[in-house]
Amino acid sequence: MNLNAVKTIYVHEMRRFWRTITQSLVSPVLSTSLYFVVFGAAIGSRIDQVEGVGYGAFIVPGLIMLSVMTQATSNASFGIYFPKFTGTIYELLSAPVSFLEIVAGYVGAAATKALFIGIIILLTAFAFIDIQIAHPLAMIALLMLTCISFSLLGFIIGIWAGNFEQLQLIPLLVITPLVFLGGSFYSISMLPPVWQTITLFNPVVYLISGFRWSFFGVADVSIGLSLLAITAFTAACLGFIWWIFRTGWRIRQ
Amino acid sequence: MTAIVSVKNLRKAYAGGFEALKSINLDIQEGEILALLGPNGAGKTTLISTICGITTPTSGTVTVGGHDTQTDYRAARGMIGLVPQEISLEPFETVFSTVRFSRGLFGKPRDDAKIDEILAQLSLADKRDNKVITLSGGMKRRVLIAKALAHEPRVLFLDEPSAGVDVELRKDMWEVVARLKASGVTIILTTHYIEEAEAIADRVGIINKGQILLIQDKAELMAQMGKKQLRIDLAVATPDIPAALAKYELQRAPDGRSLTYTYDTNGPRTGITTLLNDLQSAGLQMTDLQTQQSSLEDIFVGMVKEEA
């Protein structure tokens, strides 16, 4: 195990985060604050409780998930796409490192950044709304799992992308709709029955539901199913990345 | 001397069927500078990429220091430093941090003094904290070399080190290579500049269309190049070479109007004076004299053409 390499990649990636700390943090905090003002205070004041939780508090887990998923994906995809773009990927390919070490370095850093942003947003939420966290340990664990799994997804996107447009494409076309339709701002039970069934095919539903359960003890789907879904998603991403490095898809001739 | 890099029956065929490498066999001796000479598209970069792990071989094996690059890639790659043809660097990193990154990536513990030493060796000490983007092309190439040396490899691959570099910088690069060799590093470089191979290599390999056509000690090649030919045009065609001139082993042109004498410029005597005297004694009248020397370029062009 080349631990030095993992550490080197991780530290290198985190340095970029610290270099751009203002833009890394200001924009998610600002956009979340806007959501709180618009949905929490303005519209939320006209909405009754959802599942026994005030609307302002109800959307907190969904908002955190929205930011964390987007940030994890874009951080990880950029992290591995940039060496492809500058050509410095030759160094990764010729270094005595295994695919797991490369992934651990890049995904570890991207997940850390996303986790950091998730926590900042949670702290921002405390400034607006009074919330109690029912299962804090489970909340942290689910948050970390989400950070890791979406960073893995981002890593795949970064390897797949042939240009900067494609890099933006998946987060914009896939992740944002899935998160919005995954119950970030509403309970699945509020949907008509047909849509409730369709929604169950959206993997993000399980993440948000599980995460919301850790806050309020209520969920759209059972927490066991949520955990299973996250684990399956993480395993699928890891499996795909393993295949990428085995075949050299898009990185090795 | 023992082979530090050993390439056996290495083949690389791309999905489209193009065969970039056709069963390459090559032993690189520890401590030598080997220049791989070949036209564009000959397979030089593919060969280097395959040895370094960037390209997966279709078949064949490569060992570095006895370690197979496929089955024991960690040990093999740890011994190799690669300087790519393209200048591929992260623009916003400082020289020092990008070189330190390379060292860590290759699993070596952090050693800032070592990195400073490498930077000094490449005359980059004063650029230590500059961002890569602010450097000139020649300096960037040095940074690439510094990155490749950061983990103290025993074998260094330089892919076209002087492509797009002006004459002065090229000479500079040759000095860097000479210093590296003196420090015990084995160097394999690709080039399509014949002068470059002549100037710095111990051995020269000629590669074209995925095959190594020749690999020879440079001194031997130079000895071949030391051969010169003197062509003597005659006023009147001669039906045969006079017996008195037999010792010169002259070659008669088919039309008999010229004779060619091959001699060694490195020898103590070229024999030209006595030949000219003997020609006169034999009654042959000369109208013109011409000398020509075969260069590495002639050998190279000849071989590459033959292949075409």
Short mmCIF file of N, CA and C in Angstrom, two decimals, chain B residues 17-165:
data_model
loop_
_atom_site.label_atom_id
_atom_site.label_comp_id
_atom_site.label_asym_id
_atom_site.label_seq_id
_atom_site.Cartn_x
_atom_site.Cartn_y
_atom_site.Cartn_z
N GLY B 17 -6.43 -1.97 -35.27
CA GLY B 17 -5.59 -2.93 -35.97
C GLY B 17 -4.19 -2.40 -36.24
N PHE B 18 -3.98 -1.09 -36.00
CA PHE B 18 -2.67 -0.51 -36.25
C PHE B 18 -1.65 -1.09 -35.27
N GLU B 19 -0.55 -1.59 -35.83
CA GLU B 19 0.47 -2.20 -34.99
C GLU B 19 1.57 -1.18 -34.73
N ALA B 20 1.54 -0.56 -33.55
CA ALA B 20 2.50 0.50 -33.24
C ALA B 20 3.87 -0.07 -32.89
N LEU B 21 3.88 -1.25 -32.27
CA LEU B 21 5.14 -1.91 -31.94
C LEU B 21 5.05 -3.36 -32.43
N LYS B 22 6.10 -3.77 -33.19
CA LYS B 22 6.09 -5.13 -33.72
C LYS B 22 7.22 -5.93 -33.09
N SER B 23 6.90 -6.63 -32.04
CA SER B 23 7.87 -7.52 -31.40
C SER B 23 9.23 -6.86 -31.18
N ILE B 24 9.24 -5.94 -30.25
CA ILE B 24 10.48 -5.23 -29.92
C ILE B 24 11.28 -6.03 -28.88
N ASN B 25 12.58 -6.18 -29.16
CA ASN B 25 13.49 -6.76 -28.18
C ASN B 25 14.60 -5.76 -27.93
N LEU B 26 14.85 -5.49 -26.66
CA LEU B 26 15.81 -4.44 -26.35
C LEU B 26 16.32 -4.62 -24.93
N ASP B 27 17.64 -4.57 -24.79
CA ASP B 27 18.24 -4.59 -23.46
C ASP B 27 18.95 -3.27 -23.24
N ILE B 28 18.65 -2.63 -22.13
CA ILE B 28 19.31 -1.35 -21.83
C ILE B 28 20.24 -1.58 -20.65
N GLN B 29 21.50 -1.22 -20.87
CA GLN B 29 22.51 -1.48 -19.85
C GLN B 29 22.48 -0.40 -18.77
N GLU B 30 22.80 -0.81 -17.56
CA GLU B 30 22.81 0.14 -16.46
C GLU B 30 23.89 1.19 -16.71
N GLY B 31 23.52 2.43 -16.55
CA GLY B 31 24.49 3.53 -16.63
C GLY B 31 24.70 4.11 -18.01
N GLU B 32 24.07 3.52 -19.03
CA GLU B 32 24.30 4.03 -20.38
C GLU B 32 23.28 5.10 -20.77
N ILE B 33 23.61 5.80 -21.84
CA ILE B 33 22.64 6.69 -22.47
C ILE B 33 22.29 6.07 -23.82
N LEU B 34 21.05 5.70 -23.96
CA LEU B 34 20.62 5.11 -25.22
C LEU B 34 19.71 6.10 -25.92
N ALA B 35 20.05 6.40 -27.17
CA ALA B 35 19.19 7.29 -27.95
C ALA B 35 18.39 6.45 -28.93
N LEU B 36 17.08 6.63 -28.91
CA LEU B 36 16.23 5.96 -29.89
C LEU B 36 15.87 6.99 -30.95
N LEU B 37 16.35 6.68 -32.14
CA LEU B 37 16.23 7.64 -33.23
C LEU B 37 15.18 7.12 -34.20
N GLY B 38 14.30 8.00 -34.63
CA GLY B 38 13.31 7.53 -35.59
C GLY B 38 12.44 8.68 -36.05
N PRO B 39 11.84 8.54 -37.22
CA PRO B 39 10.96 9.60 -37.72
C PRO B 39 9.69 9.67 -36.88
N ASN B 40 8.89 10.70 -37.12
CA ASN B 40 7.62 10.83 -36.41
C ASN B 40 6.75 9.61 -36.70
N GLY B 41 6.10 9.13 -35.67
CA GLY B 41 5.19 8.00 -35.84
C GLY B 41 5.89 6.66 -35.93
N ALA B 42 7.19 6.63 -35.56
CA ALA B 42 7.95 5.38 -35.66
C ALA B 42 7.60 4.41 -34.55
N GLY B 43 7.05 4.94 -33.46
CA GLY B 43 6.73 4.07 -32.32
C GLY B 43 7.58 4.37 -31.10
N LYS B 44 8.35 5.44 -31.16
CA LYS B 44 9.25 5.79 -30.05
C LYS B 44 8.46 6.05 -28.76
N THR B 45 7.47 6.93 -28.88
CA THR B 45 6.70 7.29 -27.69
C THR B 45 5.89 6.10 -27.19
N THR B 46 5.34 5.32 -28.12
CA THR B 46 4.58 4.13 -27.71
C THR B 46 5.48 3.19 -26.91
N LEU B 47 6.72 3.01 -27.38
CA LEU B 47 7.65 2.12 -26.69
C LEU B 47 7.89 2.61 -25.26
N ILE B 48 8.18 3.90 -25.15
CA ILE B 48 8.44 4.47 -23.82
C ILE B 48 7.19 4.37 -22.94
N SER B 49 6.04 4.74 -23.51
CA SER B 49 4.79 4.70 -22.73
C SER B 49 4.49 3.28 -22.24
N THR B 50 4.81 2.31 -23.07
CA THR B 50 4.51 0.93 -22.70
C THR B 50 5.44 0.48 -21.57
N ILE B 51 6.70 0.87 -21.66
CA ILE B 51 7.63 0.51 -20.59
C ILE B 51 7.21 1.18 -19.27
N CYS B 52 6.75 2.43 -19.37
CA CYS B 52 6.44 3.20 -18.16
C CYS B 52 5.05 2.91 -17.59
N GLY B 53 4.22 2.18 -18.32
CA GLY B 53 2.93 1.80 -17.76
C GLY B 53 1.75 2.65 -18.22
N ILE B 54 2.02 3.60 -19.11
CA ILE B 54 0.92 4.46 -19.56
C ILE B 54 0.09 3.74 -20.63
N THR B 55 0.76 2.92 -21.41
CA THR B 55 0.09 2.14 -22.44
C THR B 55 0.21 0.66 -22.07
N THR B 56 -0.88 -0.07 -22.22
CA THR B 56 -0.85 -1.49 -21.89
C THR B 56 -0.37 -2.28 -23.11
N PRO B 57 0.64 -3.13 -22.95
CA PRO B 57 1.12 -3.89 -24.11
C PRO B 57 0.12 -4.96 -24.55
N THR B 58 0.13 -5.28 -25.84
CA THR B 58 -0.73 -6.35 -26.34
C THR B 58 -0.14 -7.70 -25.96
N SER B 59 1.19 -7.81 -26.11
CA SER B 59 1.87 -9.01 -25.64
C SER B 59 3.34 -8.68 -25.41
N GLY B 60 4.04 -9.61 -24.79
CA GLY B 60 5.45 -9.39 -24.50
C GLY B 60 5.66 -8.92 -23.07
N THR B 61 6.92 -8.88 -22.66
CA THR B 61 7.20 -8.48 -21.28
C THR B 61 8.27 -7.40 -21.22
N VAL B 62 8.21 -6.64 -20.14
CA VAL B 62 9.23 -5.64 -19.85
C VAL B 62 9.63 -5.83 -18.39
N THR B 63 10.92 -5.92 -18.13
CA THR B 63 11.36 -5.93 -16.74
C THR B 63 12.28 -4.75 -16.51
N VAL B 64 12.15 -4.17 -15.32
CA VAL B 64 13.01 -3.06 -14.93
C VAL B 64 13.66 -3.47 -13.61
N GLY B 65 14.98 -3.58 -13.62
CA GLY B 65 15.70 -4.04 -12.44
C GLY B 65 15.22 -5.42 -12.02
N GLY B 66 14.80 -6.22 -12.99
CA GLY B 66 14.33 -7.57 -12.71
C GLY B 66 12.86 -7.66 -12.34
N HIS B 67 12.19 -6.50 -12.20
CA HIS B 67 10.77 -6.52 -11.84
C HIS B 67 9.91 -6.38 -13.09
N ASP B 68 8.95 -7.28 -13.23
CA ASP B 68 8.04 -7.22 -14.37
C ASP B 68 7.11 -6.01 -14.24
N THR B 69 6.96 -5.25 -15.33
CA THR B 69 6.17 -4.02 -15.25
C THR B 69 4.67 -4.30 -15.14
N GLN B 70 4.25 -5.54 -15.40
CA GLN B 70 2.83 -5.86 -15.27
C GLN B 70 2.53 -6.50 -13.92
N THR B 71 3.31 -7.55 -13.58
CA THR B 71 2.98 -8.30 -12.37
C THR B 71 3.59 -7.67 -11.11
N ASP B 72 4.68 -6.95 -11.27
CA ASP B 72 5.35 -6.36 -10.11
C ASP B 72 5.52 -4.86 -10.39
N TYR B 73 4.39 -4.22 -10.76
CA TYR B 73 4.50 -2.85 -11.28
C TYR B 73 4.98 -1.84 -10.27
N ARG B 74 4.71 -2.08 -9.01
CA ARG B 74 5.14 -1.10 -8.01
C ARG B 74 6.66 -0.97 -7.97
N ALA B 75 7.33 -2.11 -7.86
CA ALA B 75 8.79 -2.09 -7.79
C ALA B 75 9.38 -1.56 -9.10
N ALA B 76 8.78 -2.00 -10.23
CA ALA B 76 9.31 -1.59 -11.54
C ALA B 76 9.15 -0.09 -11.74
N ARG B 77 7.94 0.41 -11.50
CA ARG B 77 7.68 1.84 -11.75
C ARG B 77 8.44 2.74 -10.79
N GLY B 78 8.68 2.24 -9.58
CA GLY B 78 9.41 3.03 -8.60
C GLY B 78 10.82 3.35 -9.06
N MET B 79 11.34 2.54 -9.98
CA MET B 79 12.71 2.74 -10.45
C MET B 79 12.79 3.67 -11.64
N ILE B 80 11.60 4.00 -12.20
CA ILE B 80 11.56 4.74 -13.46
C ILE B 80 11.13 6.19 -13.26
N GLY B 81 11.79 7.08 -13.96
CA GLY B 81 11.32 8.46 -14.06
C GLY B 81 10.98 8.73 -15.51
N LEU B 82 9.89 9.45 -15.76
CA LEU B 82 9.47 9.71 -17.14
C LEU B 82 9.31 11.20 -17.39
N VAL B 83 9.95 11.66 -18.43
CA VAL B 83 9.77 13.05 -18.87
C VAL B 83 9.01 13.00 -20.19
N PRO B 84 7.73 13.39 -20.17
CA PRO B 84 6.93 13.24 -21.39
C PRO B 84 7.29 14.27 -22.44
N GLN B 85 6.85 13.98 -23.64
CA GLN B 85 7.15 14.86 -24.78
C GLN B 85 6.40 16.19 -24.65
N GLU B 86 5.13 16.08 -24.29
CA GLU B 86 4.32 17.29 -24.13
C GLU B 86 4.63 17.92 -22.78
N ILE B 87 4.59 19.25 -22.74
CA ILE B 87 4.77 19.91 -21.45
C ILE B 87 3.45 19.84 -20.70
N SER B 88 3.38 18.90 -19.75
CA SER B 88 2.15 18.68 -19.00
C SER B 88 2.39 19.02 -17.54
N LEU B 89 1.93 20.19 -17.14
CA LEU B 89 2.15 20.64 -15.77
C LEU B 89 0.91 21.36 -15.28
N GLU B 90 0.71 21.32 -13.98
CA GLU B 90 -0.40 22.10 -13.42
C GLU B 90 0.04 23.56 -13.36
N PRO B 91 -0.66 24.42 -14.07
CA PRO B 91 -0.17 25.80 -14.25
C PRO B 91 -0.08 26.63 -12.97
N PHE B 92 -0.96 26.35 -12.01
CA PHE B 92 -1.02 27.25 -10.85
C PHE B 92 -0.24 26.76 -9.63
N GLU B 93 0.43 25.64 -9.82
CA GLU B 93 1.26 25.14 -8.72
C GLU B 93 2.62 25.82 -8.76
N THR B 94 3.30 25.88 -7.62
CA THR B 94 4.67 26.39 -7.65
C THR B 94 5.59 25.24 -8.06
N VAL B 95 6.78 25.62 -8.53
CA VAL B 95 7.75 24.62 -8.97
C VAL B 95 8.01 23.62 -7.84
N PHE B 96 8.25 24.15 -6.65
CA PHE B 96 8.58 23.29 -5.52
C PHE B 96 7.45 22.31 -5.21
N SER B 97 6.22 22.82 -5.15
CA SER B 97 5.13 21.94 -4.72
C SER B 97 4.80 20.89 -5.77
N THR B 98 4.99 21.24 -7.05
CA THR B 98 4.69 20.23 -8.08
C THR B 98 5.75 19.12 -8.06
N VAL B 99 6.99 19.48 -7.75
CA VAL B 99 8.04 18.47 -7.67
C VAL B 99 7.85 17.62 -6.41
N ARG B 100 7.44 18.26 -5.33
CA ARG B 100 7.19 17.52 -4.10
C ARG B 100 6.02 16.54 -4.28
N PHE B 101 5.03 16.96 -5.05
CA PHE B 101 3.89 16.08 -5.35
C PHE B 101 4.38 14.79 -6.01
N SER B 102 5.27 14.95 -7.00
CA SER B 102 5.77 13.77 -7.72
C SER B 102 6.48 12.81 -6.78
N ARG B 103 7.28 13.37 -5.87
CA ARG B 103 8.01 12.52 -4.93
C ARG B 103 7.04 11.70 -4.07
N GLY B 104 6.02 12.39 -3.55
CA GLY B 104 5.04 11.71 -2.70
C GLY B 104 4.26 10.66 -3.47
N LEU B 105 3.90 11.01 -4.71
CA LEU B 105 3.12 10.08 -5.54
C LEU B 105 3.87 8.77 -5.75
N PHE B 106 5.18 8.85 -5.82
CA PHE B 106 5.98 7.65 -6.02
C PHE B 106 6.31 6.96 -4.70
N GLY B 107 5.65 7.44 -3.62
CA GLY B 107 5.73 6.73 -2.35
C GLY B 107 6.92 7.07 -1.49
N LYS B 108 7.69 8.08 -1.91
CA LYS B 108 8.87 8.44 -1.11
C LYS B 108 8.46 9.39 0.01
N PRO B 109 9.08 9.25 1.18
CA PRO B 109 8.76 10.18 2.26
C PRO B 109 9.19 11.59 1.91
N ARG B 110 8.50 12.55 2.49
CA ARG B 110 8.79 13.94 2.21
C ARG B 110 10.24 14.27 2.56
N ASP B 111 10.93 14.96 1.64
CA ASP B 111 12.32 15.34 1.88
C ASP B 111 12.58 16.63 1.10
N ASP B 112 12.30 17.75 1.76
CA ASP B 112 12.40 19.04 1.08
C ASP B 112 13.83 19.36 0.66
N ALA B 113 14.81 18.91 1.46
CA ALA B 113 16.21 19.18 1.12
C ALA B 113 16.57 18.49 -0.19
N LYS B 114 16.06 17.27 -0.36
CA LYS B 114 16.34 16.51 -1.58
C LYS B 114 15.76 17.24 -2.79
N ILE B 115 14.56 17.77 -2.62
CA ILE B 115 13.91 18.46 -3.73
C ILE B 115 14.68 19.73 -4.08
N ASP B 116 15.14 20.43 -3.07
CA ASP B 116 15.95 21.62 -3.33
C ASP B 116 17.23 21.25 -4.07
N GLU B 117 17.78 20.11 -3.70
CA GLU B 117 19.01 19.65 -4.35
C GLU B 117 18.74 19.37 -5.84
N ILE B 118 17.61 18.72 -6.12
CA ILE B 118 17.25 18.42 -7.51
C ILE B 118 17.03 19.72 -8.29
N LEU B 119 16.34 20.67 -7.66
CA LEU B 119 16.08 21.95 -8.33
C LEU B 119 17.39 22.65 -8.64
N ALA B 120 18.33 22.59 -7.69
CA ALA B 120 19.62 23.24 -7.90
C ALA B 120 20.36 22.57 -9.06
N GLN B 121 20.30 21.25 -9.10
CA GLN B 121 20.97 20.49 -10.15
C GLN B 121 20.46 20.91 -11.54
N LEU B 122 19.20 21.31 -11.60
CA LEU B 122 18.60 21.69 -12.88
C LEU B 122 18.53 23.21 -13.05
N SER B 123 19.30 23.92 -12.23
CA SER B 123 19.32 25.39 -12.26
C SER B 123 17.92 25.98 -12.12
N LEU B 124 17.14 25.39 -11.22
CA LEU B 124 15.77 25.88 -10.99
C LEU B 124 15.63 26.48 -9.61
N ALA B 125 16.76 26.55 -8.88
CA ALA B 125 16.68 26.98 -7.47
C ALA B 125 15.99 28.34 -7.33
N ASP B 126 16.31 29.26 -8.24
CA ASP B 126 15.73 30.60 -8.10
C ASP B 126 14.27 30.66 -8.55
N LYS B 127 13.79 29.58 -9.17
CA LYS B 127 12.39 29.55 -9.60
C LYS B 127 11.54 28.75 -8.61
N ARG B 128 12.15 28.32 -7.54
CA ARG B 128 11.53 27.43 -6.56
C ARG B 128 10.08 27.79 -6.22
N ASP B 129 9.84 29.06 -5.93
CA ASP B 129 8.50 29.45 -5.49
C ASP B 129 7.67 30.14 -6.57
N ASN B 130 8.17 30.08 -7.81
CA ASN B 130 7.40 30.66 -8.91
C ASN B 130 6.30 29.70 -9.34
N LYS B 131 5.20 30.28 -9.81
CA LYS B 131 4.15 29.43 -10.36
C LYS B 131 4.59 28.93 -11.73
N VAL B 132 4.23 27.69 -12.04
CA VAL B 132 4.64 27.07 -13.29
C VAL B 132 4.26 27.92 -14.50
N ILE B 133 3.08 28.53 -14.42
CA ILE B 133 2.55 29.29 -15.55
C ILE B 133 3.46 30.46 -15.94
N THR B 134 4.27 30.95 -14.99
CA THR B 134 5.13 32.11 -15.27
C THR B 134 6.45 31.72 -15.92
N LEU B 135 6.71 30.42 -16.06
CA LEU B 135 8.01 29.99 -16.57
C LEU B 135 8.05 29.92 -18.09
N SER B 136 9.26 30.03 -18.65
CA SER B 136 9.44 29.87 -20.09
C SER B 136 9.37 28.38 -20.44
N GLY B 137 9.25 28.10 -21.74
CA GLY B 137 9.14 26.72 -22.21
C GLY B 137 10.31 25.86 -21.76
N GLY B 138 11.51 26.41 -21.87
CA GLY B 138 12.71 25.65 -21.49
C GLY B 138 12.71 25.33 -20.00
N MET B 139 12.28 26.31 -19.21
CA MET B 139 12.23 26.11 -17.76
C MET B 139 11.18 25.06 -17.39
N LYS B 140 10.05 25.11 -18.11
CA LYS B 140 9.00 24.13 -17.84
C LYS B 140 9.53 22.72 -18.09
N ARG B 141 10.31 22.58 -19.15
CA ARG B 141 10.86 21.27 -19.46
C ARG B 141 11.79 20.80 -18.33
N ARG B 142 12.52 21.74 -17.77
CA ARG B 142 13.36 21.39 -16.63
C ARG B 142 12.53 20.95 -15.44
N VAL B 143 11.38 21.62 -15.25
CA VAL B 143 10.50 21.24 -14.14
C VAL B 143 10.02 19.80 -14.35
N LEU B 144 9.72 19.46 -15.61
CA LEU B 144 9.30 18.08 -15.91
C LEU B 144 10.40 17.10 -15.54
N ILE B 145 11.65 17.48 -15.84
CA ILE B 145 12.77 16.60 -15.50
C ILE B 145 12.89 16.50 -13.97
N ALA B 146 12.75 17.65 -13.30
CA ALA B 146 12.83 17.65 -11.84
C ALA B 146 11.77 16.74 -11.24
N LYS B 147 10.56 16.79 -11.80
CA LYS B 147 9.47 15.93 -11.32
C LYS B 147 9.83 14.45 -11.51
N ALA B 148 10.41 14.18 -12.68
CA ALA B 148 10.77 12.79 -12.98
C ALA B 148 11.89 12.29 -12.07
N LEU B 149 12.72 13.22 -11.57
CA LEU B 149 13.85 12.81 -10.73
C LEU B 149 13.51 12.85 -9.24
N ALA B 150 12.32 13.38 -8.92
CA ALA B 150 11.98 13.64 -7.52
C ALA B 150 12.04 12.40 -6.64
N HIS B 151 11.75 11.24 -7.22
CA HIS B 151 11.76 10.02 -6.39
C HIS B 151 13.06 9.24 -6.59
N GLU B 152 14.08 9.92 -7.09
CA GLU B 152 15.41 9.34 -7.28
C GLU B 152 15.38 8.02 -8.05
N PRO B 153 14.89 8.08 -9.31
CA PRO B 153 14.80 6.86 -10.11
C PRO B 153 16.19 6.43 -10.60
N ARG B 154 16.29 5.17 -10.97
CA ARG B 154 17.56 4.69 -11.52
C ARG B 154 17.56 4.72 -13.04
N VAL B 155 16.37 4.80 -13.60
CA VAL B 155 16.25 4.86 -15.06
C VAL B 155 15.40 6.08 -15.41
N LEU B 156 15.89 6.87 -16.34
CA LEU B 156 15.14 8.06 -16.73
C LEU B 156 14.80 7.99 -18.23
N PHE B 157 13.53 8.14 -18.53
CA PHE B 157 13.11 8.18 -19.92
C PHE B 157 12.82 9.62 -20.32
N LEU B 158 13.46 10.06 -21.37
CA LEU B 158 13.25 11.42 -21.85
C LEU B 158 12.66 11.32 -23.25
N ASP B 159 11.39 11.69 -23.37
CA ASP B 159 10.74 11.58 -24.67
C ASP B 159 10.89 12.91 -25.40
N GLU B 160 11.73 12.91 -26.41
CA GLU B 160 12.00 14.12 -27.21
C GLU B 160 12.34 15.32 -26.31
N PRO B 161 13.45 15.21 -25.57
CA PRO B 161 13.74 16.29 -24.61
C PRO B 161 13.99 17.64 -25.27
N SER B 162 14.36 17.65 -26.53
CA SER B 162 14.69 18.95 -27.11
C SER B 162 13.74 19.32 -28.25
N ALA B 163 12.56 18.68 -28.27
CA ALA B 163 11.57 19.06 -29.28
C ALA B 163 11.11 20.49 -29.00
N GLY B 164 11.16 21.32 -30.00
CA GLY B 164 10.68 22.68 -29.85
C GLY B 164 11.55 23.55 -28.96
N VAL B 165 12.79 23.12 -28.73
CA VAL B 165 13.69 23.88 -27.87
C VAL B 165 14.78 24.49 -28.77
#
